[in-house]
């Protein structure tokens, strides 16, 4: 059973003392009362507090203090803050949230206001509506001579040209974005280090003001554009509401359950090698899901996820860039949690090619409030170096679309729309950093802007850079070059570098200075900037090549990415490029991210890199899983590209005379390369005219005849190696994988032997996986050996049998005649069989499994109500979890990472857990919907779609297995919208076992599960 978080875990609720089980007639009423908001909808809500009262409700990290700077009626519904070049505060007021005006014909309710100190006494006291009637406008950024505002479908440039503090010009610079709903649409614009503007979530058919008649269809990824040309496109990652850059140029974003995410591979690198499919580009910098601990001071009221004590609505992620809070806050990243009425702080640090973070406080958050109306939405660093916080101050912040209609109709979703607060966070009065902030004077000249680039406050530094680039003020170039060459602060040197780049004024000497900088981050950014210049400038190219030997891995990573910009038709560069990529792969290729970077740059040189790797004795004689995968991927690139010269060279290398007699330590890479060749042929884009390894080896082009013959001999030898139980298991499993690419009839006897009793489990699993092309003949072998197979091999064998219609019939026939017990089929597969598109299979399944799964989940829950009263043991429940749930879920570190971690469900009531398990489709998050892919060769694959590109889709199946399916192999793809966890668990779990499972999930501490 594939239990995922959206179904096993439902609503946030703090742990409560166990109650007596409800009477039978009231069972479902009690269960449903803790779902969809029912567990808190009737609870008394505290009244809204005055600004002064709410200020007294905060608990904040020692050493800092929070002070109120604006409140209603000065601001209402504030969700985002931006400061313009004069230091004036602009606020996005999200009046449309959550469902817009009650009258559908009324104008939109969102606004942008300017809040200022009109009399110079240090207190904000004036409100001017800069722009109103904006449709779902929830974020903004200072931009050129105005403000850039994100609505649900547009990016607007708002300008005040007559000085009345109201925008009289509204330019639509981008149009056509597709909003998901009020919580997810394009937004959170931020000026990036490369002088592009980056935003969250930019799908749609998008046009720019510069090219209104040239729409571009974009996927559900983040968005970026060049403000100088309005060139635009997608960026790696997919944030929700929260987007920020730190002082070093790292971009962070967030989603509800992931408070800090970043990317490793840029979007252009992800897609430039069409022969390599990168599995993913981003990762969590901070713990996510059930591991993202928070410490609220009051009960968290969420709509359907049981995430008490963890992030459930992470938003407004913000890297602190000021200098006022002191060195302790350097590299701090804050994330708002409005459902928990708190803000978290993490300290980010490098970890190899990636970043990681540590909590600033072990068991407390940066700030939290006992005022349940406090709804932090986002933060911003101010001109004074302080941190500013936008508090929407609403009674409810959930969206009604995620609640049952009857519950949503009972709530006042507008409560608090006439309120809102903005807070300033600064050093406490007793803190050593509590000195008066440096006054900010708006820049009036070029020299002023250059001075800001060297300022210690990151907000001011970015302002100086932005203004110089927006104005294309090249008079600043001499001073900027001096900062780059001679300033003591690496951040100043870094931002001077990017400013010069934005002014198109970098010389080879400037780049040489950056590439030789004492600071690794400056050198890494130097490589990034140098990359597009390498073709035109020999000196720049040579310096980048030298950086391949840099001591710091983040510099070497940028070199690996930069080399992908050198095409194969530049002979004077290619040899050095290939050698550098090979040396980088040898040094750093064991890191999966680094290996992906190399592969993105290997479009036309994968064969040469592979040859260089295996020529290194340490590499060739020291096989690891990461090295095997790298060799396979490189070989896949070679054959998918289909260049005959490169392919002949690779086949010759792999099949060098005597290869079949080589040792195990030498054979691994040959096997891996052959597997890569076989994997890549269906994606072949060249002129071979063969899309399978068998076809290529049986009828090779003349230029490949000799190495193809030797490869065929290697495949023949693979059968002998596979069944030779005197050889190491690793060598045997690699040989088994090669059997998949021989005619099945030729190796059927070998497969039969490989599934016999006494074979190592790894060999048996590899054999079943390699039998996919064997069809009904392979299925018969699996069924013949079924009695001798262990539980794991049976599970994999069953998955194999269910992938094709004809083999599914064989399995059901075996059940009908008693060779296989129907109980062997788990509830998830049972449901698919009962809903199968083939009427004959559906009828067979109904006869074997006792009819269709009950559609009346309330009736099922009534029958299982007894589980609430039975004596139960967590130890027995641990066994049920291991058998039923662990192949898709983790608890306390045990299980597979398919659905989210469900360690935190102990905070949910037992009654609610029971109904969540029995009715999994009541609420399904789209990310956990079950997808079905039908391939051209007849396979039917199910799983979560965890990634998709123009080249392939990636499905994650039970036990965490990922399958990459090339677009060219897909005949059909779709989703039912149902949970990957099926209804019908009652057919696999007795009432007593359900009681034990619930006892295990609720236990504190839980019994120890097997180590993995």
PDB file of C-alpha atoms in Angstrom, residues 119-315:
ATOM      1  CA  UNK A 119       7.079  65.369   9.473  1.00  0.00           C
ATOM      2  CA  UNK A 120      10.522  63.909  10.023  1.00  0.00           C
ATOM      3  CA  UNK A 121       9.918  62.778  13.594  1.00  0.00           C
ATOM      4  CA  UNK A 122      10.955  59.191  12.871  1.00  0.00           C
ATOM      5  CA  UNK A 123       7.410  57.782  12.888  1.00  0.00           C
ATOM      6  CA  UNK A 124       5.540  56.557   9.829  1.00  0.00           C
ATOM      7  CA  UNK A 125       2.360  58.599   9.703  1.00  0.00           C
ATOM      8  CA  UNK A 126       1.217  59.066   6.114  1.00  0.00           C
ATOM      9  CA  UNK A 127      -0.495  56.640   3.751  1.00  0.00           C
ATOM     10  CA  UNK A 128      -0.789  57.220   0.012  1.00  0.00           C
ATOM     11  CA  UNK A 129      -2.480  54.710  -2.269  1.00  0.00           C
ATOM     12  CA  UNK A 130       0.072  54.349  -5.032  1.00  0.00           C
ATOM     13  CA  UNK A 131      -2.126  51.982  -7.048  1.00  0.00           C
ATOM     14  CA  UNK A 132      -5.421  50.223  -6.345  1.00  0.00           C
ATOM     15  CA  UNK A 133      -7.836  47.889  -8.097  1.00  0.00           C
ATOM     16  CA  UNK A 134      -4.983  45.495  -8.738  1.00  0.00           C
ATOM     17  CA  UNK A 135      -6.009  41.897  -9.349  1.00  0.00           C
ATOM     18  CA  UNK A 136      -4.503  39.602  -6.705  1.00  0.00           C
ATOM     19  CA  UNK A 137      -1.335  41.690  -6.356  1.00  0.00           C
ATOM     20  CA  UNK A 138       0.768  40.128  -3.607  1.00  0.00           C
ATOM     21  CA  UNK A 139       4.399  41.121  -4.210  1.00  0.00           C
ATOM     22  CA  UNK A 140       6.536  43.962  -5.488  1.00  0.00           C
ATOM     23  CA  UNK A 141      10.039  45.293  -6.070  1.00  0.00           C
ATOM     24  CA  UNK A 142      11.592  48.714  -6.678  1.00  0.00           C
ATOM     25  CA  UNK A 143      12.188  48.866 -10.413  1.00  0.00           C
ATOM     26  CA  UNK A 144      13.602  51.642 -12.576  1.00  0.00           C
ATOM     27  CA  UNK A 145      11.629  54.820 -11.838  1.00  0.00           C
ATOM     28  CA  UNK A 146       8.754  53.025 -10.169  1.00  0.00           C
ATOM     29  CA  UNK A 147       7.587  49.720  -8.739  1.00  0.00           C
ATOM     30  CA  UNK A 148       7.326  46.273 -10.312  1.00  0.00           C
ATOM     31  CA  UNK A 149       4.144  44.550  -9.115  1.00  0.00           C
ATOM     32  CA  UNK A 150       3.059  40.950  -9.649  1.00  0.00           C
ATOM     33  CA  UNK A 151      -0.647  40.312 -10.153  1.00  0.00           C
ATOM     34  CA  UNK A 152      -2.093  36.882 -10.811  1.00  0.00           C
ATOM     35  CA  UNK A 153      -1.469  37.002 -14.579  1.00  0.00           C
ATOM     36  CA  UNK A 154       0.744  40.035 -15.226  1.00  0.00           C
ATOM     37  CA  UNK A 155       3.882  41.899 -14.238  1.00  0.00           C
ATOM     38  CA  UNK A 156       3.181  45.615 -14.077  1.00  0.00           C
ATOM     39  CA  UNK A 157       5.576  48.555 -14.032  1.00  0.00           C
ATOM     40  CA  UNK A 158       3.821  51.280 -12.026  1.00  0.00           C
ATOM     41  CA  UNK A 159       5.151  54.857 -12.237  1.00  0.00           C
ATOM     42  CA  UNK A 160       4.298  58.229 -10.750  1.00  0.00           C
ATOM     43  CA  UNK A 161       5.265  60.799 -13.355  1.00  0.00           C
ATOM     44  CA  UNK A 162       3.667  63.908 -11.818  1.00  0.00           C
ATOM     45  CA  UNK A 163       4.828  63.658  -8.219  1.00  0.00           C
ATOM     46  CA  UNK A 164       1.407  63.147  -6.576  1.00  0.00           C
ATOM     47  CA  UNK A 165       2.483  59.828  -5.013  1.00  0.00           C
ATOM     48  CA  UNK A 166       0.043  57.912  -7.151  1.00  0.00           C
ATOM     49  CA  UNK A 167       0.918  55.774 -10.170  1.00  0.00           C
ATOM     50  CA  UNK A 168      -0.440  57.407 -13.289  1.00  0.00           C
ATOM     51  CA  UNK A 169       1.302  54.938 -15.632  1.00  0.00           C
ATOM     52  CA  UNK A 170       0.656  51.201 -15.622  1.00  0.00           C
ATOM     53  CA  UNK A 171       2.809  49.376 -18.136  1.00  0.00           C
ATOM     54  CA  UNK A 172       2.190  45.670 -18.643  1.00  0.00           C
ATOM     55  CA  UNK A 173       5.669  44.309 -19.246  1.00  0.00           C
ATOM     56  CA  UNK A 174       4.703  40.611 -19.132  1.00  0.00           C
ATOM     57  CA  UNK A 175       1.284  39.050 -19.613  1.00  0.00           C
ATOM     58  CA  UNK A 176      -0.253  35.593 -19.863  1.00  0.00           C
ATOM     59  CA  UNK A 177       0.822  33.888 -16.646  1.00  0.00           C
ATOM     60  CA  UNK A 178      -1.440  31.136 -15.394  1.00  0.00           C
ATOM     61  CA  UNK A 179      -2.342  31.329 -11.713  1.00  0.00           C
ATOM     62  CA  UNK A 180      -3.041  28.190  -9.698  1.00  0.00           C
ATOM     63  CA  UNK A 181      -4.966  30.054  -7.013  1.00  0.00           C
ATOM     64  CA  UNK A 182      -4.495  32.968  -4.624  1.00  0.00           C
ATOM     65  CA  UNK A 183      -1.590  31.243  -2.857  1.00  0.00           C
ATOM     66  CA  UNK A 184       0.308  30.260  -5.998  1.00  0.00           C
ATOM     67  CA  UNK A 185       0.869  32.631  -8.867  1.00  0.00           C
ATOM     68  CA  UNK A 186       3.763  34.527 -10.383  1.00  0.00           C
ATOM     69  CA  UNK A 187       5.393  36.799  -7.836  1.00  0.00           C
ATOM     70  CA  UNK A 188       8.119  37.740  -5.382  1.00  0.00           C
ATOM     71  CA  UNK A 189      10.336  39.609  -7.891  1.00  0.00           C
ATOM     72  CA  UNK A 190      13.963  39.953  -6.822  1.00  0.00           C
ATOM     73  CA  UNK A 191      16.976  41.560  -8.490  1.00  0.00           C
ATOM     74  CA  UNK A 192      19.518  38.804  -9.034  1.00  0.00           C
ATOM     75  CA  UNK A 193      23.312  39.031  -8.897  1.00  0.00           C
ATOM     76  CA  UNK A 194      23.471  38.704 -12.682  1.00  0.00           C
ATOM     77  CA  UNK A 195      21.184  41.760 -13.060  1.00  0.00           C
ATOM     78  CA  UNK A 196      18.199  39.684 -14.164  1.00  0.00           C
ATOM     79  CA  UNK A 197      14.931  39.722 -12.210  1.00  0.00           C
ATOM     80  CA  UNK A 198      13.784  36.390 -10.731  1.00  0.00           C
ATOM     81  CA  UNK A 199      10.268  35.434  -9.649  1.00  0.00           C
ATOM     82  CA  UNK A 200       8.397  32.431  -8.283  1.00  0.00           C
ATOM     83  CA  UNK A 201       6.116  30.305 -10.390  1.00  0.00           C
ATOM     84  CA  UNK A 202       5.795  31.511 -13.971  1.00  0.00           C
ATOM     85  CA  UNK A 203       3.777  29.041 -16.078  1.00  0.00           C
ATOM     86  CA  UNK A 204       1.561  30.175 -18.913  1.00  0.00           C
ATOM     87  CA  UNK A 205       1.633  31.409 -22.478  1.00  0.00           C
ATOM     88  CA  UNK A 206       3.646  34.523 -21.822  1.00  0.00           C
ATOM     89  CA  UNK A 207       4.287  37.608 -23.909  1.00  0.00           C
ATOM     90  CA  UNK A 208       6.532  40.589 -23.233  1.00  0.00           C
ATOM     91  CA  UNK A 209       6.024  44.236 -23.976  1.00  0.00           C
ATOM     92  CA  UNK A 210       9.022  43.985 -26.309  1.00  0.00           C
ATOM     93  CA  UNK A 211       7.441  41.167 -28.360  1.00  0.00           C
ATOM     94  CA  UNK A 212       3.664  41.097 -27.764  1.00  0.00           C
ATOM     95  CA  UNK A 213       3.069  38.915 -30.830  1.00  0.00           C
ATOM     96  CA  UNK A 214       5.578  36.221 -29.853  1.00  0.00           C
ATOM     97  CA  UNK A 215       4.053  34.176 -27.019  1.00  0.00           C
ATOM     98  CA  UNK A 216       6.185  31.573 -25.282  1.00  0.00           C
ATOM     99  CA  UNK A 217       4.681  28.614 -23.439  1.00  0.00           C
ATOM    100  CA  UNK A 218       6.405  28.123 -20.098  1.00  0.00           C
ATOM    101  CA  UNK A 219       6.174  25.226 -17.624  1.00  0.00           C
ATOM    102  CA  UNK A 220       5.333  25.431 -13.914  1.00  0.00           C
ATOM    103  CA  UNK A 221       8.809  26.590 -12.944  1.00  0.00           C
ATOM    104  CA  UNK A 222      10.186  29.866 -11.651  1.00  0.00           C
ATOM    105  CA  UNK A 223      10.565  32.790 -14.055  1.00  0.00           C
ATOM    106  CA  UNK A 224      13.287  35.300 -14.871  1.00  0.00           C
ATOM    107  CA  UNK A 225      13.813  38.192 -17.253  1.00  0.00           C
ATOM    108  CA  UNK A 226      16.485  40.654 -18.322  1.00  0.00           C
ATOM    109  CA  UNK A 227      15.239  44.178 -17.531  1.00  0.00           C
ATOM    110  CA  UNK A 228      17.497  45.635 -20.218  1.00  0.00           C
ATOM    111  CA  UNK A 229      16.073  43.631 -23.143  1.00  0.00           C
ATOM    112  CA  UNK A 230      13.008  41.893 -21.640  1.00  0.00           C
ATOM    113  CA  UNK A 231      14.417  38.539 -22.720  1.00  0.00           C
ATOM    114  CA  UNK A 232      12.757  35.937 -20.496  1.00  0.00           C
ATOM    115  CA  UNK A 233      12.386  32.258 -19.698  1.00  0.00           C
ATOM    116  CA  UNK A 234      12.040  29.677 -16.954  1.00  0.00           C
ATOM    117  CA  UNK A 235      14.520  29.196 -14.152  1.00  0.00           C
ATOM    118  CA  UNK A 236      15.383  26.044 -12.243  1.00  0.00           C
ATOM    119  CA  UNK A 237      13.128  25.395  -9.276  1.00  0.00           C
ATOM    120  CA  UNK A 238       9.489  25.948  -8.511  1.00  0.00           C
ATOM    121  CA  UNK A 239       8.800  28.158  -5.516  1.00  0.00           C
ATOM    122  CA  UNK A 240       5.431  29.119  -4.095  1.00  0.00           C
ATOM    123  CA  UNK A 241       5.494  32.417  -2.194  1.00  0.00           C
ATOM    124  CA  UNK A 242       9.020  33.293  -1.185  1.00  0.00           C
ATOM    125  CA  UNK A 243      12.095  34.190  -3.213  1.00  0.00           C
ATOM    126  CA  UNK A 244      15.340  35.766  -2.029  1.00  0.00           C
ATOM    127  CA  UNK A 245      19.049  36.203  -2.764  1.00  0.00           C
ATOM    128  CA  UNK A 246      21.702  36.294  -0.097  1.00  0.00           C
ATOM    129  CA  UNK A 247      24.724  38.568  -0.254  1.00  0.00           C
ATOM    130  CA  UNK A 248      26.742  35.890  -2.061  1.00  0.00           C
ATOM    131  CA  UNK A 249      24.203  35.442  -4.843  1.00  0.00           C
ATOM    132  CA  UNK A 250      22.550  32.199  -3.726  1.00  0.00           C
ATOM    133  CA  UNK A 251      18.848  32.124  -4.556  1.00  0.00           C
ATOM    134  CA  UNK A 252      16.490  30.548  -2.041  1.00  0.00           C
ATOM    135  CA  UNK A 253      12.785  29.846  -2.404  1.00  0.00           C
ATOM    136  CA  UNK A 254      10.195  27.848  -0.486  1.00  0.00           C
ATOM    137  CA  UNK A 255       7.028  25.798  -0.622  1.00  0.00           C
ATOM    138  CA  UNK A 256       4.551  25.023   2.145  1.00  0.00           C
ATOM    139  CA  UNK A 257       6.540  22.179   3.666  1.00  0.00           C
ATOM    140  CA  UNK A 258      10.033  23.181   2.529  1.00  0.00           C
ATOM    141  CA  UNK A 259      11.201  26.386   4.203  1.00  0.00           C
ATOM    142  CA  UNK A 260      14.486  26.848   2.304  1.00  0.00           C
ATOM    143  CA  UNK A 261      15.210  25.412  -1.153  1.00  0.00           C
ATOM    144  CA  UNK A 262      17.967  26.244  -3.614  1.00  0.00           C
ATOM    145  CA  UNK A 263      19.235  25.023  -6.970  1.00  0.00           C
ATOM    146  CA  UNK A 264      22.547  23.632  -8.164  1.00  0.00           C
ATOM    147  CA  UNK A 265      22.068  23.528 -11.915  1.00  0.00           C
ATOM    148  CA  UNK A 266      20.918  26.618 -13.829  1.00  0.00           C
ATOM    149  CA  UNK A 267      18.028  26.214 -16.250  1.00  0.00           C
ATOM    150  CA  UNK A 268      20.132  26.676 -19.379  1.00  0.00           C
ATOM    151  CA  UNK A 269      22.498  23.903 -18.263  1.00  0.00           C
ATOM    152  CA  UNK A 270      19.614  21.561 -17.438  1.00  0.00           C
ATOM    153  CA  UNK A 271      18.428  21.480 -21.032  1.00  0.00           C
ATOM    154  CA  UNK A 272      21.449  22.111 -23.220  1.00  0.00           C
ATOM    155  CA  UNK A 273      22.452  18.452 -23.526  1.00  0.00           C
ATOM    156  CA  UNK A 274      19.446  16.752 -25.156  1.00  0.00           C
ATOM    157  CA  UNK A 275      21.065  13.360 -24.660  1.00  0.00           C
ATOM    158  CA  UNK A 276      21.122  13.590 -20.864  1.00  0.00           C
ATOM    159  CA  UNK A 277      18.063  13.900 -18.629  1.00  0.00           C
ATOM    160  CA  UNK A 278      18.901  15.612 -15.348  1.00  0.00           C
ATOM    161  CA  UNK A 279      16.729  14.123 -12.623  1.00  0.00           C
ATOM    162  CA  UNK A 280      16.420  17.352 -10.625  1.00  0.00           C
ATOM    163  CA  UNK A 281      17.987  20.769 -10.149  1.00  0.00           C
ATOM    164  CA  UNK A 282      17.056  21.811  -6.598  1.00  0.00           C
ATOM    165  CA  UNK A 283      17.259  20.497  -3.053  1.00  0.00           C
ATOM    166  CA  UNK A 284      16.302  21.410   0.504  1.00  0.00           C
ATOM    167  CA  UNK A 285      18.834  23.540   2.376  1.00  0.00           C
ATOM    168  CA  UNK A 286      16.872  23.149   5.618  1.00  0.00           C
ATOM    169  CA  UNK A 287      14.906  20.130   6.854  1.00  0.00           C
ATOM    170  CA  UNK A 288      11.542  19.769   5.150  1.00  0.00           C
ATOM    171  CA  UNK A 289       8.288  17.920   5.668  1.00  0.00           C
ATOM    172  CA  UNK A 290       8.051  16.166   8.998  1.00  0.00           C
ATOM    173  CA  UNK A 291      11.616  17.150   9.841  1.00  0.00           C
ATOM    174  CA  UNK A 292      10.976  20.909   9.566  1.00  0.00           C
ATOM    175  CA  UNK A 293      10.421  21.462  13.277  1.00  0.00           C
ATOM    176  CA  UNK A 294       8.815  24.637  14.586  1.00  0.00           C
ATOM    177  CA  UNK A 295       7.872  25.594  18.135  1.00  0.00           C
ATOM    178  CA  UNK A 296       4.579  27.518  18.179  1.00  0.00           C
ATOM    179  CA  UNK A 297       3.301  29.123  21.348  1.00  0.00           C
ATOM    180  CA  UNK A 298      -0.337  28.404  20.431  1.00  0.00           C
ATOM    181  CA  UNK A 299      -2.267  25.652  18.655  1.00  0.00           C
ATOM    182  CA  UNK A 300      -1.680  25.506  14.897  1.00  0.00           C
ATOM    183  CA  UNK A 301      -4.952  25.414  12.946  1.00  0.00           C
ATOM    184  CA  UNK A 302      -4.429  24.086   9.461  1.00  0.00           C
ATOM    185  CA  UNK A 303      -7.015  22.880   7.018  1.00  0.00           C
ATOM    186  CA  UNK A 304      -6.119  19.257   6.382  1.00  0.00           C
ATOM    187  CA  UNK A 305      -2.497  18.357   7.113  1.00  0.00           C
ATOM    188  CA  UNK A 306      -1.451  16.973  10.463  1.00  0.00           C
ATOM    189  CA  UNK A 307       1.702  19.010  10.715  1.00  0.00           C
ATOM    190  CA  UNK A 308       1.666  20.123  14.294  1.00  0.00           C
ATOM    191  CA  UNK A 309       5.143  21.188  15.258  1.00  0.00           C
ATOM    192  CA  UNK A 310       6.386  21.418  11.659  1.00  0.00           C
ATOM    193  CA  UNK A 311       6.194  23.870   8.777  1.00  0.00           C
ATOM    194  CA  UNK A 312       2.835  23.667   7.028  1.00  0.00           C
ATOM    195  CA  UNK A 313       2.604  27.108   5.355  1.00  0.00           C
ATOM    196  CA  UNK A 314       6.230  28.175   4.900  1.00  0.00           C
ATOM    197  CA  UNK A 315       6.367  31.439   2.953  1.00  0.00           C
TER     198      UNK A 315
END
